[in-house]
Amino acid sequence: MNKFDILIVGGGAAGFFTAINIAEKRPSLKIAILERGKDVLTKVKISGGGRCNVTHAEFIPKELSKKYPRGQKELLGPFHTFMTGDTIAWFEERGVELKIEEDGRVFPITDSSSTIVDCFLREARKHNIEVLTNHSVQDVGFDSAFAKLRISNKDPFYVKTSKGDFTCEHLVMTTGSNPKMWSLLQKLGHSITDAVPSLFTFNIKDKKIEGLMGLATNVTVKVLGTKQKSEGPLLITHWGMSGPAILKLSAWGARELADLKYQFEIQVNWLQFLTQEDALDELLELKLQHAKQSPFTYAQLELPKRLWHNLLTASGIQQATKWAELTKAQLQSLSRELTQSRFRVSGKSTFKEEFVTAGGVNLKEVNFKTFESKKVPNLYLAGEVLNIDAITGGFNFQNAWTGGYLAAQAIDS
Ligand SMILES: Cc1cc2nc3c(=O)[nH]c(=O)nc-3n(C[C@H](O)[C@H](O)[C@H](O)COP(=O)(O)OP(=O)(O)OC[C@H]3O[C@@H](n4cnc5c(N)ncnc54)[C@H](O)[C@@H]3O)c2cc1C
């Protein structure tokens, strides 16, 4: 039986961050990370398109917490102890220089996730943390037969892996969204919210966006029949629509859209906040100003030209028609297309830059001052194993860093 003071199950972002922060404060403790794969930090490596978006330049706890469709309330307190600014300082103190991009996302200046992976591996070595790969955890209990229910808070944990059994005083579960580990945590008394994908793009086939691949523009968008709506840049892709406005909808609406089996209708306002009546007024003005020109000659209302053309076509307007010849019905139809353009969404695609799962350990069962389970003393949970997820932009890693840091602090005290 391998005996450790602290075992961390899962060699990902939250696991390494927790292990390093404990080891720095308590060098005498024997700590190991148990990782089922042959490599650790695999998601960190592929994150942010290979650049690793470590956090986001949002320095007000309340504003930061608003980026979490699940976890908003629970993370507010923890962010007062460790948040984005602390993350930036943490990495910089360990030799990783970071930069803030225009949209607030924070990356290593090398633009390479290897910088973050190397930092974690270096720190783990420095602090004698044992990193045991190919150790898949299969069971956790309180005796060597994995049968006993806990009778005293001092009972050690028994951890069964594919390469032998371990015991420890403190157990940290940072296994991300592995359904088997959720079942195991269920066995230990936790309830689990079913997992559904978050952060995905919408599959749409529609003449109105044909040939517009790569076009980005600011919109407001809502899912018809629900309360889900968002605003921001929308990007037309090969498969349909992506960009912050869509990704936000996919995160906040993760569960509702799963219930709809990813078959629903959206309404896009290409003029963001203008109403159909406002748009009609603008069009009547344009009709007077450009009477002798075709509406196709110049894009109007600050819209990209290709989009403007597609919307004109969708409103039944011909190239040869002049502004002066547009009928009331055509102007009305155009004002509707500009502000209430409807699209049928049929399925979703994975957003390759960042992807998370909504679902996990019920947040009511965790003490957010310490990230300790309320069901099992000395068991800590951090990262995606919890029912916490964020919109895209570095916030998902921030959850892993914050949870890992607070768990380490609690174990140290
Ligand atoms: C393609 C992609 C890009 C992303 N980019 C970003 C980004 O740029 N910024 C951002 O903020 N977020 C990003 N994310 C989300 C981010 O990666 C996750 O939120 C984060 O990795 C969660 O960390 P974690 O430690 O909780 O889980 P994970 O990183 O998933 O780590 C869990 C670890 O536990 C191990 N494990 C599971 N079960 C067992 C077991 N039974 N025994 C032993 N080990 C086990 C797994 O193998 C894994 O190594 C991205 C996600 C993806 C998929």
Short mmCIF file of C-alpha atoms and ligand atoms in Angstrom, two decimals:
data_model
loop_
_atom_site.label_atom_id
_atom_site.label_comp_id
_atom_site.label_asym_id
_atom_site.label_seq_id
_atom_site.Cartn_x
_atom_site.Cartn_y
_atom_site.Cartn_z
CA MET A 1 0.00 0.00 0.00
CA ASN A 2 1.47 3.39 -1.07
CA LYS A 3 0.98 5.98 1.66
CA PHE A 4 0.70 9.71 0.93
CA ASP A 5 -0.41 12.74 2.88
CA ILE A 6 -2.26 14.13 -0.10
CA LEU A 7 -3.42 12.50 -3.29
CA ILE A 8 -4.68 14.52 -6.19
CA VAL A 9 -6.73 12.60 -8.70
CA GLY A 10 -6.41 14.15 -12.18
CA GLY A 11 -3.31 15.69 -13.69
CA GLY A 12 -5.03 18.62 -15.37
CA ALA A 13 -5.15 22.35 -14.73
CA ALA A 14 -6.87 22.18 -11.33
CA GLY A 15 -4.83 19.18 -10.17
CA PHE A 16 -1.43 20.74 -10.84
CA PHE A 17 -2.45 24.13 -9.46
CA THR A 18 -3.67 22.55 -6.22
CA ALA A 19 -0.63 20.28 -5.82
CA ILE A 20 1.92 23.05 -6.40
CA ASN A 21 0.20 25.48 -4.05
CA ILE A 22 0.05 22.93 -1.24
CA ALA A 23 3.64 21.80 -1.78
CA GLU A 24 4.95 25.36 -1.69
CA LYS A 25 3.36 25.96 1.69
CA ARG A 26 3.96 22.51 3.19
CA PRO A 27 7.20 21.09 1.73
CA SER A 28 7.22 18.26 4.25
CA LEU A 29 4.01 16.70 2.95
CA LYS A 30 4.14 13.70 0.65
CA ILE A 31 2.01 14.58 -2.38
CA ALA A 32 1.19 12.66 -5.55
CA ILE A 33 -0.90 13.39 -8.63
CA LEU A 34 -2.64 10.30 -10.05
CA GLU A 35 -3.32 10.66 -13.76
CA ARG A 36 -5.07 8.04 -15.85
CA GLY A 37 -3.48 9.10 -19.14
CA LYS A 38 0.07 8.63 -20.30
CA ASP A 39 0.47 12.41 -20.37
CA VAL A 40 -0.61 15.13 -17.98
CA LEU A 41 -2.05 18.57 -18.76
CA THR A 42 -3.37 17.46 -22.13
CA LYS A 43 -6.21 20.00 -22.18
CA VAL A 44 -3.90 22.82 -21.16
CA LYS A 45 -1.70 21.83 -24.09
CA ILE A 46 -4.49 22.08 -26.69
CA SER A 47 -6.27 24.99 -25.04
CA GLY A 48 -6.89 28.33 -26.70
CA GLY A 49 -5.96 26.95 -30.11
CA GLY A 50 -2.56 25.88 -28.69
CA ARG A 51 -1.94 29.27 -27.06
CA CYS A 52 -3.64 28.65 -23.67
CA ASN A 53 -5.94 31.48 -22.69
CA VAL A 54 -5.03 31.35 -18.98
CA THR A 55 -7.40 33.97 -17.67
CA HIS A 56 -9.20 37.21 -18.54
CA ALA A 57 -8.47 40.84 -17.73
CA GLU A 58 -11.60 41.32 -15.63
CA PHE A 59 -10.52 42.53 -12.21
CA ILE A 60 -13.84 43.15 -10.45
CA PRO A 61 -15.03 40.00 -8.63
CA LYS A 62 -18.72 40.70 -9.21
CA GLU A 63 -18.21 41.31 -12.94
CA LEU A 64 -16.00 38.24 -13.21
CA SER A 65 -18.59 36.04 -11.52
CA LYS A 66 -21.16 37.10 -14.15
CA LYS A 67 -19.23 35.10 -16.75
CA TYR A 68 -20.29 31.82 -15.12
CA PRO A 69 -23.73 30.52 -16.13
CA ARG A 70 -23.22 27.86 -13.47
CA GLY A 71 -21.18 28.92 -10.45
CA GLN A 72 -21.88 32.67 -10.53
CA LYS A 73 -23.10 32.89 -6.93
CA GLU A 74 -20.68 30.34 -5.50
CA LEU A 75 -17.50 31.79 -7.06
CA LEU A 76 -18.07 35.37 -5.94
CA GLY A 77 -16.63 34.76 -2.45
CA PRO A 78 -13.63 32.72 -3.67
CA PHE A 79 -12.78 35.44 -6.22
CA HIS A 80 -12.22 37.83 -3.34
CA THR A 81 -9.37 35.51 -2.26
CA PHE A 82 -7.92 34.48 -5.62
CA MET A 83 -8.88 35.80 -9.03
CA THR A 84 -7.54 37.00 -12.37
CA GLY A 85 -4.94 39.48 -11.06
CA ASP A 86 -3.63 36.81 -8.67
CA THR A 87 -3.39 34.34 -11.55
CA ILE A 88 -1.33 36.78 -13.60
CA ALA A 89 0.96 37.45 -10.60
CA TRP A 90 1.21 33.71 -9.84
CA PHE A 91 2.51 32.88 -13.30
CA GLU A 92 4.77 35.92 -13.50
CA GLU A 93 6.36 35.07 -10.14
CA ARG A 94 7.22 31.68 -11.64
CA GLY A 95 8.81 33.10 -14.75
CA VAL A 96 5.86 33.07 -17.16
CA GLU A 97 5.29 36.42 -18.81
CA LEU A 98 1.71 37.06 -19.91
CA LYS A 99 0.02 39.54 -22.22
CA ILE A 100 -3.50 40.93 -22.38
CA GLU A 101 -5.10 40.98 -25.82
CA GLU A 102 -7.52 43.64 -27.00
CA ASP A 103 -10.59 41.58 -26.09
CA GLY A 104 -9.27 40.98 -22.55
CA ARG A 105 -8.01 37.42 -23.02
CA VAL A 106 -4.70 36.68 -21.32
CA PHE A 107 -2.05 34.47 -22.98
CA PRO A 108 1.63 33.70 -22.38
CA ILE A 109 3.74 36.11 -24.45
CA THR A 110 5.19 33.09 -26.22
CA ASP A 111 1.72 32.36 -27.66
CA SER A 112 2.39 28.75 -26.76
CA SER A 113 0.58 26.58 -24.22
CA SER A 114 3.86 24.67 -23.71
CA THR A 115 5.05 27.62 -21.63
CA ILE A 116 2.27 26.93 -19.12
CA VAL A 117 2.71 23.15 -19.25
CA ASP A 118 6.49 23.51 -18.73
CA CYS A 119 5.94 25.87 -15.80
CA PHE A 120 3.69 23.35 -14.05
CA LEU A 121 6.06 20.43 -14.70
CA ARG A 122 9.05 22.48 -13.48
CA GLU A 123 7.25 23.55 -10.30
CA ALA A 124 6.03 20.01 -9.61
CA ARG A 125 9.60 18.67 -9.92
CA LYS A 126 10.99 21.47 -7.77
CA HIS A 127 8.56 20.62 -4.97
CA ASN A 128 8.97 16.83 -5.20
CA ILE A 129 5.39 16.19 -6.22
CA GLU A 130 5.14 12.65 -7.57
CA VAL A 131 3.37 12.65 -10.92
CA LEU A 132 2.08 9.12 -11.51
CA THR A 133 0.76 8.74 -15.05
CA ASN A 134 -1.12 5.65 -16.28
CA HIS A 135 -2.71 5.47 -12.84
CA SER A 136 -6.42 5.35 -13.46
CA VAL A 137 -8.43 5.73 -10.26
CA GLN A 138 -11.14 3.10 -10.08
CA ASP A 139 -12.48 3.31 -6.56
CA VAL A 140 -12.27 5.30 -3.36
CA GLY A 141 -13.24 4.01 0.07
CA PHE A 142 -12.26 3.89 3.69
CA ASP A 143 -10.76 0.41 4.02
CA SER A 144 -8.69 -1.83 1.81
CA ALA A 145 -11.81 -3.70 0.67
CA PHE A 146 -13.41 -0.39 -0.41
CA ALA A 147 -16.54 -1.42 1.46
CA LYS A 148 -16.51 0.54 4.69
CA LEU A 149 -18.49 3.72 5.16
CA ARG A 150 -16.57 6.40 6.94
CA ILE A 151 -16.87 6.34 10.73
CA SER A 152 -14.37 8.97 11.78
CA ASN A 153 -13.05 12.08 10.09
CA LYS A 154 -9.58 10.77 10.79
CA ASP A 155 -10.01 7.62 8.72
CA PRO A 156 -7.65 7.71 5.76
CA PHE A 157 -8.88 7.39 2.20
CA TYR A 158 -8.13 4.24 0.24
CA VAL A 159 -7.67 4.85 -3.45
CA LYS A 160 -7.70 1.97 -5.93
CA THR A 161 -5.87 2.56 -9.21
CA SER A 162 -5.03 0.47 -12.25
CA LYS A 163 -1.50 0.22 -10.83
CA GLY A 164 -2.09 -0.56 -7.18
CA ASP A 165 -3.73 0.87 -4.11
CA PHE A 166 -2.90 4.06 -2.20
CA THR A 167 -3.90 5.70 1.05
CA CYS A 168 -3.95 9.38 2.00
CA GLU A 169 -5.21 11.82 4.62
CA HIS A 170 -6.55 14.39 2.17
CA LEU A 171 -7.99 13.59 -1.23
CA VAL A 172 -8.45 16.17 -3.98
CA MET A 173 -10.66 15.26 -6.94
CA THR A 174 -9.82 17.26 -10.05
CA THR A 175 -10.97 14.76 -12.65
CA GLY A 176 -12.75 17.23 -14.97
CA SER A 177 -15.82 15.86 -16.68
CA ASN A 178 -15.21 12.13 -16.43
CA PRO A 179 -18.60 10.42 -15.94
CA LYS A 180 -16.97 7.47 -14.13
CA MET A 181 -15.56 9.78 -11.49
CA TRP A 182 -18.94 11.45 -11.11
CA SER A 183 -20.43 7.99 -10.45
CA LEU A 184 -17.72 7.35 -7.89
CA LEU A 185 -18.45 10.67 -6.20
CA GLN A 186 -22.12 9.71 -6.23
CA LYS A 187 -21.23 6.51 -4.41
CA LEU A 188 -19.49 8.68 -1.80
CA GLY A 189 -22.74 10.56 -1.19
CA HIS A 190 -22.75 13.41 -3.70
CA SER A 191 -25.45 14.28 -6.18
CA ILE A 192 -24.45 14.99 -9.75
CA THR A 193 -26.12 17.31 -12.25
CA ASP A 194 -26.21 15.58 -15.64
CA ALA A 195 -23.59 16.75 -18.10
CA VAL A 196 -24.48 18.59 -21.29
CA PRO A 197 -22.11 20.39 -23.66
CA SER A 198 -21.51 24.11 -23.34
CA LEU A 199 -19.61 26.46 -25.69
CA PHE A 200 -20.64 25.21 -29.10
CA THR A 201 -21.48 26.80 -32.43
CA PHE A 202 -24.80 26.62 -34.27
CA ASN A 203 -25.28 24.62 -37.48
CA ILE A 204 -27.35 26.65 -39.93
CA LYS A 205 -27.98 26.22 -43.64
CA ASP A 206 -29.60 29.35 -45.03
CA LYS A 207 -29.31 31.31 -48.28
CA LYS A 208 -29.04 34.54 -46.27
CA ILE A 209 -25.58 33.58 -44.99
CA GLU A 210 -24.38 31.75 -48.09
CA GLY A 211 -20.96 32.96 -49.22
CA LEU A 212 -20.44 35.01 -46.07
CA MET A 213 -17.93 32.67 -44.39
CA GLY A 214 -15.49 34.62 -42.22
CA LEU A 215 -17.72 37.67 -41.93
CA ALA A 216 -18.04 39.10 -38.40
CA THR A 217 -20.43 41.81 -37.26
CA ASN A 218 -22.03 43.02 -34.02
CA VAL A 219 -25.56 41.78 -33.41
CA THR A 220 -28.14 40.99 -30.81
CA VAL A 221 -29.55 37.49 -31.08
CA LYS A 222 -32.25 35.53 -29.30
CA VAL A 223 -33.50 31.96 -29.24
CA LEU A 224 -37.19 32.03 -30.13
CA GLY A 225 -39.50 30.44 -27.59
CA THR A 226 -36.98 30.90 -24.75
CA LYS A 227 -35.60 33.79 -22.70
CA GLN A 228 -32.08 33.25 -24.04
CA LYS A 229 -30.58 36.29 -25.73
CA SER A 230 -27.15 37.81 -26.13
CA GLU A 231 -25.21 40.50 -27.91
CA GLY A 232 -21.74 40.90 -29.36
CA PRO A 233 -19.80 39.84 -32.44
CA LEU A 234 -21.33 37.09 -34.57
CA LEU A 235 -19.07 35.14 -36.93
CA ILE A 236 -20.39 33.33 -40.00
CA THR A 237 -18.62 30.00 -40.42
CA HIS A 238 -18.61 27.20 -42.93
CA TRP A 239 -21.26 25.38 -40.86
CA GLY A 240 -23.37 28.23 -39.61
CA MET A 241 -22.76 30.77 -36.86
CA SER A 242 -20.15 31.23 -34.14
CA GLY A 243 -18.47 34.16 -32.36
CA PRO A 244 -19.03 35.52 -28.84
CA ALA A 245 -22.75 36.26 -29.33
CA ILE A 246 -23.45 32.61 -30.25
CA LEU A 247 -21.02 31.06 -27.75
CA LYS A 248 -22.62 33.06 -24.92
CA LEU A 249 -26.03 31.72 -25.96
CA SER A 250 -24.65 28.17 -26.02
CA ALA A 251 -23.28 28.57 -22.48
CA TRP A 252 -26.24 30.28 -20.84
CA GLY A 253 -28.71 28.14 -22.75
CA ALA A 254 -26.69 24.89 -22.45
CA ARG A 255 -29.42 22.93 -20.71
CA GLU A 256 -32.41 24.47 -22.50
CA LEU A 257 -30.83 23.94 -25.92
CA ALA A 258 -29.98 20.33 -25.02
CA ASP A 259 -33.65 19.84 -24.09
CA LEU A 260 -34.57 21.19 -27.54
CA LYS A 261 -32.17 18.60 -29.00
CA TYR A 262 -30.35 21.47 -30.69
CA GLN A 263 -33.29 22.11 -33.04
CA PHE A 264 -34.60 25.64 -32.66
CA GLU A 265 -35.00 29.03 -34.33
CA ILE A 266 -32.96 32.15 -33.64
CA GLN A 267 -33.68 35.75 -34.47
CA VAL A 268 -30.74 38.00 -35.34
CA ASN A 269 -30.86 41.77 -35.20
CA TRP A 270 -28.08 42.87 -37.57
CA LEU A 271 -28.59 46.45 -36.39
CA GLN A 272 -28.09 45.44 -32.74
CA PHE A 273 -30.49 47.65 -30.82
CA LEU A 274 -32.60 49.29 -33.55
CA THR A 275 -36.25 48.25 -33.77
CA GLN A 276 -37.96 47.39 -37.03
CA GLU A 277 -39.63 50.81 -36.97
CA ASP A 278 -36.24 52.54 -36.49
CA ALA A 279 -34.87 50.55 -39.41
CA LEU A 280 -37.84 51.46 -41.62
CA ASP A 281 -37.29 55.17 -40.85
CA GLU A 282 -33.63 54.82 -41.83
CA LEU A 283 -34.60 53.07 -45.06
CA LEU A 284 -37.13 55.78 -45.99
CA GLU A 285 -34.40 58.37 -45.46
CA LEU A 286 -32.01 56.37 -47.68
CA LYS A 287 -34.72 56.10 -50.33
CA LEU A 288 -34.87 59.89 -50.52
CA GLN A 289 -31.10 60.38 -50.46
CA HIS A 290 -30.14 57.73 -53.04
CA ALA A 291 -33.31 57.69 -55.19
CA LYS A 292 -31.49 57.11 -58.48
CA GLN A 293 -29.08 54.44 -57.27
CA SER A 294 -29.53 50.73 -56.83
CA PRO A 295 -29.49 49.73 -53.13
CA PHE A 296 -26.81 47.22 -54.18
CA THR A 297 -24.34 50.00 -55.09
CA TYR A 298 -23.28 50.82 -51.53
CA ALA A 299 -23.72 48.91 -48.29
CA GLN A 300 -25.76 50.91 -45.81
CA LEU A 301 -26.33 51.11 -42.06
CA GLU A 302 -22.68 50.19 -41.45
CA LEU A 303 -23.27 46.62 -42.52
CA PRO A 304 -20.63 44.57 -44.35
CA LYS A 305 -21.34 44.73 -48.11
CA ARG A 306 -21.83 40.99 -48.67
CA LEU A 307 -24.32 40.78 -45.81
CA TRP A 308 -26.21 43.85 -47.03
CA HIS A 309 -26.50 42.25 -50.48
CA ASN A 310 -27.80 38.96 -49.07
CA LEU A 311 -30.41 40.78 -46.99
CA LEU A 312 -31.55 42.79 -50.00
CA THR A 313 -31.93 39.57 -51.98
CA ALA A 314 -33.77 37.88 -49.09
CA SER A 315 -36.21 40.83 -49.14
CA GLY A 316 -37.01 40.21 -52.81
CA ILE A 317 -35.11 43.24 -54.13
CA GLN A 318 -33.50 42.93 -57.60
CA GLN A 319 -30.09 44.35 -58.55
CA ALA A 320 -31.64 46.59 -61.22
CA THR A 321 -34.19 48.17 -58.89
CA LYS A 322 -33.48 51.74 -57.76
CA TRP A 323 -34.05 53.06 -54.25
CA ALA A 324 -36.91 55.23 -55.59
CA GLU A 325 -38.66 52.16 -56.99
CA LEU A 326 -38.70 50.17 -53.74
CA THR A 327 -42.24 49.39 -52.69
CA LYS A 328 -43.53 49.78 -49.16
CA ALA A 329 -43.72 45.99 -48.86
CA GLN A 330 -40.08 45.63 -49.94
CA LEU A 331 -38.93 48.26 -47.47
CA GLN A 332 -40.90 46.59 -44.74
CA SER A 333 -39.48 43.21 -45.62
CA LEU A 334 -35.94 44.65 -45.61
CA SER A 335 -36.45 46.35 -42.25
CA ARG A 336 -37.63 42.98 -40.91
CA GLU A 337 -34.62 41.15 -42.34
CA LEU A 338 -32.33 43.77 -40.83
CA THR A 339 -33.74 43.55 -37.31
CA GLN A 340 -35.55 40.19 -37.04
CA SER A 341 -33.73 37.84 -39.38
CA ARG A 342 -34.80 34.29 -38.59
CA PHE A 343 -32.62 31.20 -38.91
CA ARG A 344 -33.31 27.54 -38.26
CA VAL A 345 -30.58 25.88 -36.17
CA SER A 346 -30.16 22.16 -36.84
CA GLY A 347 -27.52 20.78 -34.53
CA LYS A 348 -24.27 22.09 -33.10
CA SER A 349 -20.54 21.85 -33.73
CA THR A 350 -17.68 21.84 -31.23
CA PHE A 351 -15.93 25.15 -30.74
CA LYS A 352 -12.33 24.04 -31.08
CA GLU A 353 -10.68 26.92 -29.23
CA GLU A 354 -12.41 26.13 -25.96
CA PHE A 355 -14.98 23.56 -24.95
CA VAL A 356 -16.51 22.67 -21.60
CA THR A 357 -19.24 20.60 -20.06
CA ALA A 358 -22.06 21.99 -17.98
CA GLY A 359 -22.82 19.59 -15.14
CA GLY A 360 -21.01 17.93 -12.26
CA VAL A 361 -21.03 17.81 -8.48
CA ASN A 362 -23.98 19.73 -7.05
CA LEU A 363 -22.67 23.04 -5.73
CA LYS A 364 -24.79 22.89 -2.57
CA GLU A 365 -22.59 20.01 -1.43
CA VAL A 366 -19.37 22.04 -1.43
CA ASN A 367 -18.07 24.58 1.06
CA PHE A 368 -16.86 27.43 -1.17
CA LYS A 369 -14.60 28.87 1.51
CA THR A 370 -12.44 25.76 1.24
CA PHE A 371 -13.70 23.74 -1.76
CA GLU A 372 -14.14 20.84 0.68
CA SER A 373 -17.02 18.46 0.21
CA LYS A 374 -19.81 18.87 2.74
CA LYS A 375 -20.52 15.15 2.35
CA VAL A 376 -17.04 13.73 2.91
CA PRO A 377 -14.60 15.55 5.23
CA ASN A 378 -11.06 15.97 3.86
CA LEU A 379 -12.27 15.47 0.30
CA TYR A 380 -11.73 18.53 -1.91
CA LEU A 381 -13.13 19.23 -5.38
CA ALA A 382 -11.87 21.78 -7.92
CA GLY A 383 -12.20 22.57 -11.60
CA GLU A 384 -14.65 21.10 -14.05
CA VAL A 385 -15.62 18.18 -11.77
CA LEU A 386 -17.94 20.73 -10.13
CA ASN A 387 -21.11 21.97 -11.79
CA ILE A 388 -19.33 25.18 -12.82
CA ASP A 389 -18.59 26.46 -16.29
CA ALA A 390 -18.07 29.79 -17.97
CA ILE A 391 -18.38 31.54 -21.26
CA THR A 392 -15.30 31.52 -23.47
CA GLY A 393 -12.33 33.81 -22.77
CA GLY A 394 -10.12 32.22 -20.08
CA PHE A 395 -12.80 32.03 -17.39
CA ASN A 396 -12.90 28.23 -17.32
CA PHE A 397 -9.24 28.01 -16.37
CA GLN A 398 -9.79 30.76 -13.80
CA ASN A 399 -12.31 28.48 -12.10
CA ALA A 400 -9.65 25.75 -11.96
CA TRP A 401 -6.99 28.13 -10.54
CA THR A 402 -9.35 29.67 -7.95
CA GLY A 403 -10.65 26.32 -6.73
CA GLY A 404 -7.18 24.80 -6.65
CA TYR A 405 -5.77 27.74 -4.73
CA LEU A 406 -8.51 27.80 -2.09
CA ALA A 407 -8.38 24.02 -1.61
CA ALA A 408 -4.59 24.24 -1.14
CA GLN A 409 -5.00 27.04 1.36
CA ALA A 410 -7.58 25.04 3.33
CA ILE A 411 -5.46 21.88 3.39
CA ASP A 412 -2.51 23.95 4.61
CA SER A 413 -4.39 25.39 7.59
C1 LIG B 1 -10.06 22.21 -26.89
C2 LIG B 1 -10.21 22.94 -25.58
C3 LIG B 1 -9.66 24.21 -25.46
C4 LIG B 1 -9.83 24.91 -24.26
N1 LIG B 1 -9.28 26.16 -24.15
C5 LIG B 1 -9.45 26.87 -23.02
C6 LIG B 1 -8.86 28.15 -22.87
O1 LIG B 1 -8.09 28.61 -23.72
N2 LIG B 1 -9.13 28.85 -21.73
C7 LIG B 1 -9.93 28.34 -20.73
O2 LIG B 1 -10.14 29.02 -19.73
N3 LIG B 1 -10.45 27.10 -20.82
C8 LIG B 1 -10.22 26.36 -21.93
N4 LIG B 1 -10.78 25.11 -22.03
C9 LIG B 1 -11.49 24.56 -20.87
C10 LIG B 1 -10.44 24.06 -19.87
O3 LIG B 1 -9.52 23.25 -20.57
C11 LIG B 1 -11.09 23.29 -18.74
O4 LIG B 1 -12.04 24.09 -18.11
C12 LIG B 1 -10.00 22.90 -17.73
O5 LIG B 1 -9.05 22.08 -18.36
C13 LIG B 1 -10.61 22.15 -16.56
O6 LIG B 1 -9.54 21.74 -15.74
P1 LIG B 1 -9.69 20.48 -14.80
O7 LIG B 1 -8.36 20.29 -14.17
O8 LIG B 1 -10.87 20.60 -13.97
O9 LIG B 1 -9.99 19.27 -15.79
P2 LIG B 1 -9.08 18.62 -16.92
O10 LIG B 1 -8.13 19.62 -17.47
O11 LIG B 1 -10.02 17.94 -17.84
O12 LIG B 1 -8.23 17.53 -16.14
C14 LIG B 1 -8.79 16.38 -15.60
C15 LIG B 1 -7.72 15.31 -15.55
O13 LIG B 1 -8.18 14.23 -14.77
C16 LIG B 1 -7.79 13.03 -15.41
N5 LIG B 1 -8.66 11.95 -14.95
C17 LIG B 1 -9.98 11.80 -15.21
N6 LIG B 1 -10.43 10.67 -14.65
C18 LIG B 1 -9.39 10.11 -14.00
C19 LIG B 1 -9.22 8.92 -13.25
N7 LIG B 1 -10.23 8.06 -13.05
N8 LIG B 1 -8.00 8.65 -12.73
C20 LIG B 1 -6.95 9.49 -12.91
N9 LIG B 1 -7.06 10.62 -13.64
C21 LIG B 1 -8.25 10.93 -14.18
C22 LIG B 1 -7.94 13.35 -16.88
O14 LIG B 1 -7.21 12.44 -17.68
C23 LIG B 1 -7.39 14.77 -16.92
O15 LIG B 1 -5.99 14.79 -17.11
C24 LIG B 1 -10.58 24.36 -23.19
C25 LIG B 1 -11.10 23.08 -23.33
C26 LIG B 1 -10.92 22.36 -24.50
C27 LIG B 1 -11.49 20.98 -24.62
#
